[in-house]
Short mmCIF file of C-alpha atoms in Angstrom, two decimals:
data_model
loop_
_atom_site.label_atom_id
_atom_site.label_comp_id
_atom_site.label_asym_id
_atom_site.label_seq_id
_atom_site.Cartn_x
_atom_site.Cartn_y
_atom_site.Cartn_z
CA UNK A 1 -11.73 -8.52 -6.72
CA UNK A 2 -8.77 -7.81 -9.01
CA UNK A 3 -5.28 -8.76 -7.94
CA UNK A 4 -3.85 -5.27 -7.55
CA UNK A 5 -0.56 -6.53 -6.09
CA UNK A 6 0.41 -7.78 -9.54
CA UNK A 7 -0.38 -4.38 -11.03
CA UNK A 8 1.76 -2.58 -8.46
CA UNK A 9 4.60 -5.07 -8.94
CA UNK A 10 4.54 -4.32 -12.66
CA UNK A 11 4.73 -0.62 -11.86
CA UNK A 12 7.52 -1.04 -9.31
CA UNK A 13 9.65 -3.65 -11.09
CA UNK A 14 11.18 -1.31 -13.70
CA UNK A 15 12.17 1.08 -10.91
CA UNK A 16 13.68 -1.65 -8.78
CA UNK A 17 16.03 -2.79 -11.53
CA UNK A 18 17.23 0.64 -12.62
CA UNK A 19 20.79 1.76 -12.06
CA UNK A 20 21.54 4.31 -9.39
CA UNK A 21 22.26 6.93 -12.06
CA UNK A 22 18.75 6.64 -13.43
CA UNK A 23 17.06 6.29 -10.04
CA UNK A 24 15.83 9.90 -9.96
CA UNK A 25 14.19 9.66 -13.37
CA UNK A 26 12.86 6.22 -12.42
CA UNK A 27 11.22 7.52 -9.26
CA UNK A 28 9.68 10.45 -11.15
CA UNK A 29 8.26 8.02 -13.71
CA UNK A 30 7.00 5.75 -10.92
CA UNK A 31 5.21 8.69 -9.29
CA UNK A 32 3.55 9.62 -12.59
CA UNK A 33 2.46 5.98 -13.08
CA UNK A 34 1.08 5.74 -9.54
CA UNK A 35 -0.81 9.03 -9.82
CA UNK A 36 -2.29 7.90 -13.13
CA UNK A 37 -3.26 4.51 -11.71
CA UNK A 38 -4.86 6.03 -8.59
CA UNK A 39 -6.70 8.74 -10.52
CA UNK A 40 -8.65 5.99 -12.28
CA UNK A 41 -9.79 4.47 -8.97
CA UNK A 42 -12.59 5.57 -6.70
CA UNK A 43 -11.51 6.84 -3.29
CA UNK A 44 -8.73 8.85 -1.75
CA UNK A 45 -5.28 7.33 -1.48
CA UNK A 46 -2.04 8.31 0.18
CA UNK A 47 1.25 6.73 -0.85
CA UNK A 48 4.74 6.96 0.57
CA UNK A 49 7.53 5.11 -1.19
CA UNK A 50 11.17 5.54 -0.23
CA UNK A 51 14.25 4.12 -1.91
CA UNK A 52 16.04 2.11 0.79
CA UNK A 53 19.56 3.00 -0.35
CA UNK A 54 18.84 6.64 -1.22
CA UNK A 55 16.47 8.18 1.38
CA UNK A 56 16.24 11.41 -0.62
CA UNK A 57 14.59 9.46 -3.43
CA UNK A 58 10.99 9.14 -2.37
CA UNK A 59 7.44 9.51 -3.56
CA UNK A 60 4.81 11.30 -1.53
CA UNK A 61 1.23 11.38 -2.79
CA UNK A 62 -1.40 13.04 -0.59
CA UNK A 63 0.98 12.75 2.34
CA UNK A 64 -0.74 15.58 4.24
CA UNK A 65 -4.28 14.23 4.03
CA UNK A 66 -5.69 13.06 7.35
CA UNK A 67 -7.31 9.63 7.39
CA UNK A 68 -9.39 8.06 10.14
CA UNK A 69 -7.21 5.69 12.19
CA UNK A 70 -9.24 2.70 11.02
CA UNK A 71 -7.88 3.30 7.53
CA UNK A 72 -4.30 3.11 8.76
CA UNK A 73 -4.94 -0.23 10.50
CA UNK A 74 -6.01 -2.12 7.39
CA UNK A 75 -2.51 -2.79 6.08
CA UNK A 76 -0.96 -4.30 9.24
CA UNK A 77 -4.12 -6.34 9.87
CA UNK A 78 -3.94 -7.80 6.35
CA UNK A 79 -0.19 -8.48 6.71
CA UNK A 80 -0.89 -10.51 9.86
CA UNK A 81 -3.86 -12.25 8.24
CA UNK A 82 -1.76 -13.38 5.29
CA UNK A 83 1.13 -14.38 7.59
CA UNK A 84 -1.13 -16.63 9.66
CA UNK A 85 -2.75 -18.11 6.57
CA UNK A 86 0.70 -18.94 5.17
CA UNK A 87 1.48 -20.77 8.43
CA UNK A 88 -1.64 -22.88 7.88
CA UNK A 89 -3.58 -21.53 10.85
CA UNK A 90 -6.58 -21.09 8.56
CA UNK A 91 -7.47 -20.85 4.90
CA UNK A 92 -8.22 -17.52 3.23
CA UNK A 93 -11.53 -18.97 2.05
CA UNK A 94 -12.64 -19.70 5.65
CA UNK A 95 -15.41 -17.66 7.25
CA UNK A 96 -14.53 -15.62 10.32
CA UNK A 97 -17.13 -14.15 12.66
CA UNK A 98 -16.40 -10.48 13.34
CA UNK A 99 -17.99 -8.64 16.25
CA UNK A 100 -17.62 -4.92 16.83
CA UNK A 101 -16.84 -4.49 20.52
CA UNK A 102 -15.19 -1.11 20.18
CA UNK A 103 -17.00 2.17 19.82
CA UNK A 104 -14.80 4.60 17.97
CA UNK A 105 -14.92 8.38 18.01
CA UNK A 106 -16.81 8.19 14.69
CA UNK A 107 -19.58 6.11 16.32
#
């Protein structure tokens, strides 16, 4: 699997170091870059990015598309997984047994 975090950092870094005067043009360029990047990938993606100092400066891509709740859980689950791995609770190369004990509305 490719390391996509490095790709997104390269896309975001120029925006993060722009001056406030060029923030609007930077966010427009970032949106164009993200849309181009995502259009080359299989699947449907939604992105929300908001400038922390200027809430009016934001990017919304497919913000009105409905996703199954399982899709929204992937990010916080991975954040916790990486947090625990960084604490040494386990190694990312370890095997973990997963059992489905929940029947969702889709099932």
